């Protein structure tokens, strides 16, 4: 699970950097550019970091794919499935 957490931490950092760049461009492009809302992205990054910081607190009830904590992390990682570092073993059905 450590490699999945490392992957998520790296993607969150990239998302956060993109959002901060978006905020720096706010004067010329406005706070929302198309679908991209830097403030929302920063809030999502904070929420994801909170989840990662509390993974051991998630009840590890067995599911079809493993423990609940693992399922939560795999679900978070699903949005990055097109990233070259994403591992197919993290796939969640339906996501």
PDB file of N, CA and C in Angstrom:
ATOM      1  N   UNK A   1       0.826  -1.195   0.000  1.00  0.00           N
ATOM      2  CA  UNK A   1       0.000   0.000   0.000  1.00  0.00           C
ATOM      3  C   UNK A   1       0.871   1.260   0.000  1.00  0.00           C
ATOM      4  N   UNK A   2       2.127   1.140   0.430  1.00  0.00           N
ATOM      5  CA  UNK A   2       3.017   2.297   0.485  1.00  0.00           C
ATOM      6  C   UNK A   2       3.265   2.889  -0.899  1.00  0.00           C
ATOM      7  N   UNK A   3       3.389   2.034  -1.921  1.00  0.00           N
ATOM      8  CA  UNK A   3       3.622   2.552  -3.266  1.00  0.00           C
ATOM      9  C   UNK A   3       2.401   3.310  -3.781  1.00  0.00           C
ATOM     10  N   UNK A   4       1.225   2.881  -3.396  1.00  0.00           N
ATOM     11  CA  UNK A   4      -0.001   3.573  -3.780  1.00  0.00           C
ATOM     12  C   UNK A   4      -0.091   4.928  -3.079  1.00  0.00           C
ATOM     13  N   UNK A   5       0.282   4.965  -1.814  1.00  0.00           N
ATOM     14  CA  UNK A   5       0.281   6.234  -1.072  1.00  0.00           C
ATOM     15  C   UNK A   5       1.312   7.192  -1.666  1.00  0.00           C
ATOM     16  N   UNK A   6       2.499   6.693  -1.980  1.00  0.00           N
ATOM     17  CA  UNK A   6       3.529   7.538  -2.612  1.00  0.00           C
ATOM     18  C   UNK A   6       3.026   8.093  -3.937  1.00  0.00           C
ATOM     19  N   UNK A   7       2.370   7.248  -4.744  1.00  0.00           N
ATOM     20  CA  UNK A   7       1.810   7.675  -6.021  1.00  0.00           C
ATOM     21  C   UNK A   7       0.796   8.796  -5.801  1.00  0.00           C
ATOM     22  N   UNK A   8      -0.109   8.607  -4.846  1.00  0.00           N
ATOM     23  CA  UNK A   8      -1.133   9.624  -4.583  1.00  0.00           C
ATOM     24  C   UNK A   8      -0.524  10.931  -4.079  1.00  0.00           C
ATOM     25  N   UNK A   9       0.452  10.837  -3.183  1.00  0.00           N
ATOM     26  CA  UNK A   9       1.099  12.055  -2.678  1.00  0.00           C
ATOM     27  C   UNK A   9       1.745  12.840  -3.819  1.00  0.00           C
ATOM     28  N   UNK A  10       2.364  12.151  -4.758  1.00  0.00           N
ATOM     29  CA  UNK A  10       2.996  12.825  -5.898  1.00  0.00           C
ATOM     30  C   UNK A  10       1.957  13.484  -6.796  1.00  0.00           C
ATOM     31  N   UNK A  11       0.845  12.800  -7.055  1.00  0.00           N
ATOM     32  CA  UNK A  11      -0.196  13.374  -7.915  1.00  0.00           C
ATOM     33  C   UNK A  11      -0.859  14.574  -7.231  1.00  0.00           C
ATOM     34  N   UNK A  12      -1.067  14.482  -5.937  1.00  0.00           N
ATOM     35  CA  UNK A  12      -1.654  15.610  -5.201  1.00  0.00           C
ATOM     36  C   UNK A  12      -0.734  16.814  -5.273  1.00  0.00           C
ATOM     37  N   UNK A  13       0.551  16.596  -5.113  1.00  0.00           N
ATOM     38  CA  UNK A  13       1.520  17.694  -5.202  1.00  0.00           C
ATOM     39  C   UNK A  13       1.497  18.332  -6.594  1.00  0.00           C
ATOM     40  N   UNK A  14       1.385  17.512  -7.640  1.00  0.00           N
ATOM     41  CA  UNK A  14       1.301  18.050  -9.003  1.00  0.00           C
ATOM     42  C   UNK A  14       0.025  18.864  -9.193  1.00  0.00           C
ATOM     43  N   UNK A  15      -1.093  18.341  -8.706  1.00  0.00           N
ATOM     44  CA  UNK A  15      -2.367  19.062  -8.817  1.00  0.00           C
ATOM     45  C   UNK A  15      -2.296  20.399  -8.078  1.00  0.00           C
ATOM     46  N   UNK A  16      -1.691  20.360  -6.896  1.00  0.00           N
ATOM     47  CA  UNK A  16      -1.576  21.576  -6.100  1.00  0.00           C
ATOM     48  C   UNK A  16      -0.700  22.617  -6.807  1.00  0.00           C
ATOM     49  N   UNK A  17       0.398  22.180  -7.394  1.00  0.00           N
ATOM     50  CA  UNK A  17       1.284  23.096  -8.124  1.00  0.00           C
ATOM     51  C   UNK A  17       0.551  23.721  -9.310  1.00  0.00           C
ATOM     52  N   UNK A  18      -0.217  22.904 -10.035  1.00  0.00           N
ATOM     53  CA  UNK A  18      -1.004  23.431 -11.158  1.00  0.00           C
ATOM     54  C   UNK A  18      -2.010  24.472 -10.675  1.00  0.00           C
ATOM     55  N   UNK A  19      -2.667  24.187  -9.559  1.00  0.00           N
ATOM     56  CA  UNK A  19      -3.666  25.115  -9.029  1.00  0.00           C
ATOM     57  C   UNK A  19      -3.016  26.424  -8.587  1.00  0.00           C
ATOM     58  N   UNK A  20      -1.863  26.331  -7.958  1.00  0.00           N
ATOM     59  CA  UNK A  20      -1.169  27.563  -7.527  1.00  0.00           C
ATOM     60  C   UNK A  20      -0.749  28.401  -8.736  1.00  0.00           C
ATOM     61  N   UNK A  21      -0.305  27.729  -9.804  1.00  0.00           N
ATOM     62  CA  UNK A  21       0.014  28.464 -11.040  1.00  0.00           C
ATOM     63  C   UNK A  21      -1.241  29.133 -11.593  1.00  0.00           C
ATOM     64  N   UNK A  22      -2.367  28.442 -11.499  1.00  0.00           N
ATOM     65  CA  UNK A  22      -3.633  29.018 -11.949  1.00  0.00           C
ATOM     66  C   UNK A  22      -4.005  30.249 -11.154  1.00  0.00           C
ATOM     67  N   UNK A  23      -3.767  30.224  -9.860  1.00  0.00           N
ATOM     68  CA  UNK A  23      -4.058  31.389  -9.029  1.00  0.00           C
ATOM     69  C   UNK A  23      -3.129  32.553  -9.362  1.00  0.00           C
ATOM     70  N   UNK A  24      -1.878  32.252  -9.705  1.00  0.00           N
ATOM     71  CA  UNK A  24      -0.937  33.306 -10.084  1.00  0.00           C
ATOM     72  C   UNK A  24      -1.373  33.988 -11.371  1.00  0.00           C
ATOM     73  N   UNK A  25      -2.037  33.253 -12.247  1.00  0.00           N
ATOM     74  CA  UNK A  25      -2.501  33.809 -13.525  1.00  0.00           C
ATOM     75  C   UNK A  25      -3.868  34.482 -13.375  1.00  0.00           C
ATOM     76  N   UNK A  26      -4.416  34.477 -12.190  1.00  0.00           N
ATOM     77  CA  UNK A  26      -5.769  34.982 -11.962  1.00  0.00           C
ATOM     78  C   UNK A  26      -5.992  36.387 -12.497  1.00  0.00           C
ATOM     79  N   UNK A  27      -4.994  37.239 -12.405  1.00  0.00           N
ATOM     80  CA  UNK A  27      -5.161  38.607 -12.867  1.00  0.00           C
ATOM     81  C   UNK A  27      -5.517  38.704 -14.340  1.00  0.00           C
ATOM     82  N   UNK A  28      -4.970  37.827 -15.168  1.00  0.00           N
ATOM     83  CA  UNK A  28      -5.245  37.903 -16.597  1.00  0.00           C
ATOM     84  C   UNK A  28      -6.315  36.922 -17.054  1.00  0.00           C
ATOM     85  N   UNK A  29      -6.406  35.768 -16.388  1.00  0.00           N
ATOM     86  CA  UNK A  29      -7.330  34.745 -16.864  1.00  0.00           C
ATOM     87  C   UNK A  29      -8.560  34.589 -15.974  1.00  0.00           C
ATOM     88  N   UNK A  30      -8.548  35.188 -14.792  1.00  0.00           N
ATOM     89  CA  UNK A  30      -9.657  34.997 -13.868  1.00  0.00           C
ATOM     90  C   UNK A  30      -9.456  33.739 -13.046  1.00  0.00           C
ATOM     91  N   UNK A  31     -10.200  33.603 -11.956  1.00  0.00           N
ATOM     92  CA  UNK A  31      -9.995  32.466 -11.056  1.00  0.00           C
ATOM     93  C   UNK A  31     -10.467  31.137 -11.626  1.00  0.00           C
ATOM     94  N   UNK A  32     -11.372  31.172 -12.598  1.00  0.00           N
ATOM     95  CA  UNK A  32     -11.865  29.940 -13.206  1.00  0.00           C
ATOM     96  C   UNK A  32     -11.583  30.015 -14.702  1.00  0.00           C
ATOM     97  N   UNK A  33     -10.831  29.041 -15.204  1.00  0.00           N
ATOM     98  CA  UNK A  33     -10.509  28.995 -16.623  1.00  0.00           C
ATOM     99  C   UNK A  33     -11.171  27.738 -17.176  1.00  0.00           C
ATOM    100  N   UNK A  34     -12.243  27.930 -17.917  1.00  0.00           N
ATOM    101  CA  UNK A  34     -12.991  26.766 -18.390  1.00  0.00           C
ATOM    102  C   UNK A  34     -13.506  25.983 -17.207  1.00  0.00           C
ATOM    103  N   UNK A  35     -13.136  24.738 -17.126  1.00  0.00           N
ATOM    104  CA  UNK A  35     -13.558  23.883 -16.023  1.00  0.00           C
ATOM    105  C   UNK A  35     -12.615  23.963 -14.827  1.00  0.00           C
ATOM    106  N   UNK A  36     -11.442  24.575 -15.002  1.00  0.00           N
ATOM    107  CA  UNK A  36     -10.406  24.562 -13.969  1.00  0.00           C
ATOM    108  C   UNK A  36     -10.635  25.664 -12.947  1.00  0.00           C
ATOM    109  N   UNK A  37     -10.872  25.282 -11.718  1.00  0.00           N
ATOM    110  CA  UNK A  37     -11.075  26.212 -10.621  1.00  0.00           C
ATOM    111  C   UNK A  37      -9.960  25.964  -9.600  1.00  0.00           C
ATOM    112  N   UNK A  38      -8.927  26.800  -9.581  1.00  0.00           N
ATOM    113  CA  UNK A  38      -7.777  26.561  -8.704  1.00  0.00           C
ATOM    114  C   UNK A  38      -8.149  26.446  -7.227  1.00  0.00           C
ATOM    115  N   UNK A  39      -9.090  27.259  -6.767  1.00  0.00           N
ATOM    116  CA  UNK A  39      -9.486  27.194  -5.360  1.00  0.00           C
ATOM    117  C   UNK A  39     -10.098  25.855  -5.001  1.00  0.00           C
ATOM    118  N   UNK A  40     -10.932  25.325  -5.899  1.00  0.00           N
ATOM    119  CA  UNK A  40     -11.548  24.012  -5.658  1.00  0.00           C
ATOM    120  C   UNK A  40     -10.482  22.927  -5.671  1.00  0.00           C
ATOM    121  N   UNK A  41      -9.542  23.029  -6.604  1.00  0.00           N
ATOM    122  CA  UNK A  41      -8.479  22.022  -6.690  1.00  0.00           C
ATOM    123  C   UNK A  41      -7.643  22.030  -5.416  1.00  0.00           C
ATOM    124  N   UNK A  42      -7.320  23.210  -4.894  1.00  0.00           N
ATOM    125  CA  UNK A  42      -6.551  23.274  -3.643  1.00  0.00           C
ATOM    126  C   UNK A  42      -7.337  22.670  -2.488  1.00  0.00           C
ATOM    127  N   UNK A  43      -8.647  22.892  -2.457  1.00  0.00           N
ATOM    128  CA  UNK A  43      -9.489  22.284  -1.416  1.00  0.00           C
ATOM    129  C   UNK A  43      -9.496  20.767  -1.549  1.00  0.00           C
ATOM    130  N   UNK A  44      -9.575  20.286  -2.784  1.00  0.00           N
ATOM    131  CA  UNK A  44      -9.540  18.840  -3.012  1.00  0.00           C
ATOM    132  C   UNK A  44      -8.201  18.248  -2.581  1.00  0.00           C
ATOM    133  N   UNK A  45      -7.116  18.949  -2.852  1.00  0.00           N
ATOM    134  CA  UNK A  45      -5.794  18.480  -2.432  1.00  0.00           C
ATOM    135  C   UNK A  45      -5.727  18.360  -0.914  1.00  0.00           C
ATOM    136  N   UNK A  46      -6.240  19.349  -0.220  1.00  0.00           N
ATOM    137  CA  UNK A  46      -6.250  19.312   1.248  1.00  0.00           C
ATOM    138  C   UNK A  46      -7.088  18.142   1.750  1.00  0.00           C
ATOM    139  N   UNK A  47      -8.242  17.919   1.133  1.00  0.00           N
ATOM    140  CA  UNK A  47      -9.108  16.809   1.541  1.00  0.00           C
ATOM    141  C   UNK A  47      -8.421  15.471   1.302  1.00  0.00           C
ATOM    142  N   UNK A  48      -7.760  15.328   0.163  1.00  0.00           N
ATOM    143  CA  UNK A  48      -7.070  14.080  -0.141  1.00  0.00           C
ATOM    144  C   UNK A  48      -5.921  13.842   0.836  1.00  0.00           C
ATOM    145  N   UNK A  49      -5.205  14.903   1.198  1.00  0.00           N
ATOM    146  CA  UNK A  49      -4.114  14.749   2.178  1.00  0.00           C
ATOM    147  C   UNK A  49      -4.662  14.324   3.536  1.00  0.00           C
ATOM    148  N   UNK A  50      -5.830  14.840   3.905  1.00  0.00           N
ATOM    149  CA  UNK A  50      -6.463  14.430   5.156  1.00  0.00           C
ATOM    150  C   UNK A  50      -6.802  12.946   5.111  1.00  0.00           C
ATOM    151  N   UNK A  51      -7.337  12.499   3.990  1.00  0.00           N
ATOM    152  CA  UNK A  51      -7.652  11.077   3.841  1.00  0.00           C
ATOM    153  C   UNK A  51      -6.377  10.246   3.963  1.00  0.00           C
ATOM    154  N   UNK A  52      -5.312  10.641   3.239  1.00  0.00           N
ATOM    155  CA  UNK A  52      -4.058   9.893   3.290  1.00  0.00           C
ATOM    156  C   UNK A  52      -3.480   9.864   4.700  1.00  0.00           C
ATOM    157  N   UNK A  53      -3.621  10.961   5.416  1.00  0.00           N
ATOM    158  CA  UNK A  53      -3.101  11.033   6.772  1.00  0.00           C
ATOM    159  C   UNK A  53      -3.881  10.211   7.776  1.00  0.00           C
ATOM    160  N   UNK A  54      -5.062   9.759   7.387  1.00  0.00           N
ATOM    161  CA  UNK A  54      -5.914   9.002   8.298  1.00  0.00           C
ATOM    162  C   UNK A  54      -6.239   7.608   7.790  1.00  0.00           C
ATOM    163  N   UNK A  55      -5.483   7.136   6.802  1.00  0.00           N
ATOM    164  CA  UNK A  55      -5.750   5.806   6.247  1.00  0.00           C
ATOM    165  C   UNK A  55      -5.817   4.740   7.341  1.00  0.00           C
ATOM    166  N   UNK A  56      -4.890   4.717   8.312  1.00  0.00           N
ATOM    167  CA  UNK A  56      -4.995   3.667   9.334  1.00  0.00           C
ATOM    168  C   UNK A  56      -6.285   3.752  10.160  1.00  0.00           C
ATOM    169  N   UNK A  57      -6.916   4.933  10.182  1.00  0.00           N
ATOM    170  CA  UNK A  57      -8.150   5.088  10.951  1.00  0.00           C
ATOM    171  C   UNK A  57      -9.363   4.550  10.210  1.00  0.00           C
ATOM    172  N   UNK A  58      -9.231   4.337   8.892  1.00  0.00           N
ATOM    173  CA  UNK A  58     -10.341   3.792   8.121  1.00  0.00           C
ATOM    174  C   UNK A  58     -10.531   2.341   8.534  1.00  0.00           C
ATOM    175  N   UNK A  59     -11.759   1.975   8.797  1.00  0.00           N
ATOM    176  CA  UNK A  59     -12.040   0.604   9.220  1.00  0.00           C
ATOM    177  C   UNK A  59     -11.617  -0.373   8.138  1.00  0.00           C
ATOM    178  N   UNK A  60     -10.807  -1.331   8.519  1.00  0.00           N
ATOM    179  CA  UNK A  60     -10.330  -2.321   7.551  1.00  0.00           C
ATOM    180  C   UNK A  60     -11.276  -3.516   7.489  1.00  0.00           C
ATOM    181  N   UNK A  61     -12.469  -3.252   7.014  1.00  0.00           N
ATOM    182  CA  UNK A  61     -13.452  -4.306   6.809  1.00  0.00           C
ATOM    183  C   UNK A  61     -13.162  -4.959   5.469  1.00  0.00           C
ATOM    184  N   UNK A  62     -13.038  -6.276   5.422  1.00  0.00           N
ATOM    185  CA  UNK A  62     -12.752  -6.931   4.138  1.00  0.00           C
ATOM    186  C   UNK A  62     -13.837  -6.648   3.103  1.00  0.00           C
ATOM    187  N   UNK A  63     -13.396  -6.407   1.871  1.00  0.00           N
ATOM    188  CA  UNK A  63     -14.309  -6.234   0.745  1.00  0.00           C
ATOM    189  C   UNK A  63     -13.867  -7.205  -0.345  1.00  0.00           C
ATOM    190  N   UNK A  64     -14.532  -7.168  -1.477  1.00  0.00           N
ATOM    191  CA  UNK A  64     -14.187  -8.073  -2.573  1.00  0.00           C
ATOM    192  C   UNK A  64     -12.757  -7.874  -3.061  1.00  0.00           C
ATOM    193  N   UNK A  65     -12.213  -6.663  -2.927  1.00  0.00           N
ATOM    194  CA  UNK A  65     -10.858  -6.409  -3.435  1.00  0.00           C
ATOM    195  C   UNK A  65      -9.813  -6.279  -2.340  1.00  0.00           C
ATOM    196  N   UNK A  66     -10.201  -6.289  -1.095  1.00  0.00           N
ATOM    197  CA  UNK A  66      -9.248  -6.133  -0.008  1.00  0.00           C
ATOM    198  C   UNK A  66      -9.864  -5.352   1.125  1.00  0.00           C
ATOM    199  N   UNK A  67      -9.015  -4.722   1.920  1.00  0.00           N
ATOM    200  CA  UNK A  67      -9.494  -3.960   3.065  1.00  0.00           C
ATOM    201  C   UNK A  67     -10.063  -2.616   2.627  1.00  0.00           C
ATOM    202  N   UNK A  68     -10.891  -2.033   3.478  1.00  0.00           N
ATOM    203  CA  UNK A  68     -11.534  -0.763   3.169  1.00  0.00           C
ATOM    204  C   UNK A  68     -10.510   0.333   2.889  1.00  0.00           C
ATOM    205  N   UNK A  69      -9.436   0.417   3.676  1.00  0.00           N
ATOM    206  CA  UNK A  69      -8.405   1.435   3.458  1.00  0.00           C
ATOM    207  C   UNK A  69      -7.828   1.331   2.053  1.00  0.00           C
ATOM    208  N   UNK A  70      -7.529   0.108   1.650  1.00  0.00           N
ATOM    209  CA  UNK A  70      -6.974  -0.108   0.314  1.00  0.00           C
ATOM    210  C   UNK A  70      -7.977   0.322  -0.755  1.00  0.00           C
ATOM    211  N   UNK A  71      -9.233   0.022  -0.552  1.00  0.00           N
ATOM    212  CA  UNK A  71     -10.272   0.392  -1.508  1.00  0.00           C
ATOM    213  C   UNK A  71     -10.389   1.909  -1.626  1.00  0.00           C
ATOM    214  N   UNK A  72     -10.324   2.610  -0.505  1.00  0.00           N
ATOM    215  CA  UNK A  72     -10.388   4.079  -0.516  1.00  0.00           C
ATOM    216  C   UNK A  72      -9.217   4.640  -1.318  1.00  0.00           C
ATOM    217  N   UNK A  73      -8.009   4.145  -1.077  1.00  0.00           N
ATOM    218  CA  UNK A  73      -6.834   4.627  -1.794  1.00  0.00           C
ATOM    219  C   UNK A  73      -6.920   4.314  -3.282  1.00  0.00           C
ATOM    220  N   UNK A  74      -7.371   3.106  -3.610  1.00  0.00           N
ATOM    221  CA  UNK A  74      -7.503   2.732  -5.012  1.00  0.00           C
ATOM    222  C   UNK A  74      -8.544   3.606  -5.709  1.00  0.00           C
ATOM    223  N   UNK A  75      -9.597   3.955  -5.001  1.00  0.00           N
ATOM    224  CA  UNK A  75     -10.623   4.832  -5.569  1.00  0.00           C
ATOM    225  C   UNK A  75     -10.060   6.223  -5.825  1.00  0.00           C
ATOM    226  N   UNK A  76      -9.256   6.743  -4.905  1.00  0.00           N
ATOM    227  CA  UNK A  76      -8.614   8.042  -5.110  1.00  0.00           C
ATOM    228  C   UNK A  76      -7.665   7.992  -6.304  1.00  0.00           C
ATOM    229  N   UNK A  77      -6.948   6.888  -6.454  1.00  0.00           N
ATOM    230  CA  UNK A  77      -5.972   6.759  -7.533  1.00  0.00           C
ATOM    231  C   UNK A  77      -6.637   6.608  -8.899  1.00  0.00           C
ATOM    232  N   UNK A  78      -7.873   6.160  -8.930  1.00  0.00           N
ATOM    233  CA  UNK A  78      -8.556   5.883 -10.197  1.00  0.00           C
ATOM    234  C   UNK A  78      -8.599   7.097 -11.121  1.00  0.00           C
ATOM    235  N   UNK A  79      -8.656   8.297 -10.559  1.00  0.00           N
ATOM    236  CA  UNK A  79      -8.719   9.498 -11.413  1.00  0.00           C
ATOM    237  C   UNK A  79      -7.408   9.747 -12.146  1.00  0.00           C
ATOM    238  N   UNK A  80      -6.353   9.066 -11.722  1.00  0.00           N
ATOM    239  CA  UNK A  80      -5.042   9.226 -12.354  1.00  0.00           C
ATOM    240  C   UNK A  80      -4.670   8.001 -13.190  1.00  0.00           C
ATOM    241  N   UNK A  81      -5.652   7.203 -13.604  1.00  0.00           N
ATOM    242  CA  UNK A  81      -5.360   5.935 -14.287  1.00  0.00           C
ATOM    243  C   UNK A  81      -4.622   6.118 -15.609  1.00  0.00           C
ATOM    244  N   UNK A  82      -4.629   7.308 -16.186  1.00  0.00           N
ATOM    245  CA  UNK A  82      -3.895   7.548 -17.431  1.00  0.00           C
ATOM    246  C   UNK A  82      -2.454   7.991 -17.190  1.00  0.00           C
ATOM    247  N   UNK A  83      -2.061   8.159 -15.938  1.00  0.00           N
ATOM    248  CA  UNK A  83      -0.696   8.563 -15.602  1.00  0.00           C
ATOM    249  C   UNK A  83       0.245   7.378 -15.836  1.00  0.00           C
ATOM    250  N   UNK A  84       1.445   7.623 -16.376  1.00  0.00           N
ATOM    251  CA  UNK A  84       2.367   6.518 -16.665  1.00  0.00           C
ATOM    252  C   UNK A  84       2.795   5.711 -15.440  1.00  0.00           C
ATOM    253  N   UNK A  85       2.730   6.280 -14.245  1.00  0.00           N
ATOM    254  CA  UNK A  85       3.141   5.562 -13.035  1.00  0.00           C
ATOM    255  C   UNK A  85       2.002   4.768 -12.387  1.00  0.00           C
ATOM    256  N   UNK A  86       0.800   4.902 -12.928  1.00  0.00           N
ATOM    257  CA  UNK A  86      -0.352   4.166 -12.388  1.00  0.00           C
ATOM    258  C   UNK A  86      -0.159   2.672 -12.642  1.00  0.00           C
ATOM    259  N   UNK A  87      -0.488   1.865 -11.646  1.00  0.00           N
ATOM    260  CA  UNK A  87      -0.345   0.412 -11.768  1.00  0.00           C
ATOM    261  C   UNK A  87      -1.711  -0.234 -11.957  1.00  0.00           C
ATOM    262  N   UNK A  88      -1.809  -1.114 -12.911  1.00  0.00           N
ATOM    263  CA  UNK A  88      -3.099  -1.755 -13.225  1.00  0.00           C
ATOM    264  C   UNK A  88      -3.691  -2.486 -12.022  1.00  0.00           C
ATOM    265  N   UNK A  89      -2.864  -2.938 -11.106  1.00  0.00           N
ATOM    266  CA  UNK A  89      -3.355  -3.624  -9.913  1.00  0.00           C
ATOM    267  C   UNK A  89      -4.161  -2.740  -8.991  1.00  0.00           C
ATOM    268  N   UNK A  90      -4.135  -1.445  -9.244  1.00  0.00           N
ATOM    269  CA  UNK A  90      -4.903  -0.499  -8.422  1.00  0.00           C
ATOM    270  C   UNK A  90      -6.295  -0.258  -8.977  1.00  0.00           C
ATOM    271  N   UNK A  91      -6.626  -0.852 -10.102  1.00  0.00           N
ATOM    272  CA  UNK A  91      -7.907  -0.591 -10.751  1.00  0.00           C
ATOM    273  C   UNK A  91      -9.082  -1.010  -9.877  1.00  0.00           C
ATOM    274  N   UNK A  92     -10.113  -0.190  -9.894  1.00  0.00           N
ATOM    275  CA  UNK A  92     -11.351  -0.460  -9.179  1.00  0.00           C
ATOM    276  C   UNK A  92     -12.448  -0.579 -10.230  1.00  0.00           C
ATOM    277  N   UNK A  93     -13.216  -1.643 -10.166  1.00  0.00           N
ATOM    278  CA  UNK A  93     -14.301  -1.831 -11.135  1.00  0.00           C
ATOM    279  C   UNK A  93     -15.240  -0.638 -11.100  1.00  0.00           C
ATOM    280  N   UNK A  94     -15.587  -0.159 -12.274  1.00  0.00           N
ATOM    281  CA  UNK A  94     -16.536   0.941 -12.405  1.00  0.00           C
ATOM    282  C   UNK A  94     -15.920   2.326 -12.389  1.00  0.00           C
ATOM    283  N   UNK A  95     -14.619   2.413 -12.101  1.00  0.00           N
ATOM    284  CA  UNK A  95     -13.972   3.724 -12.060  1.00  0.00           C
ATOM    285  C   UNK A  95     -12.928   3.841 -13.144  1.00  0.00           C
TER     286      UNK A  95
END
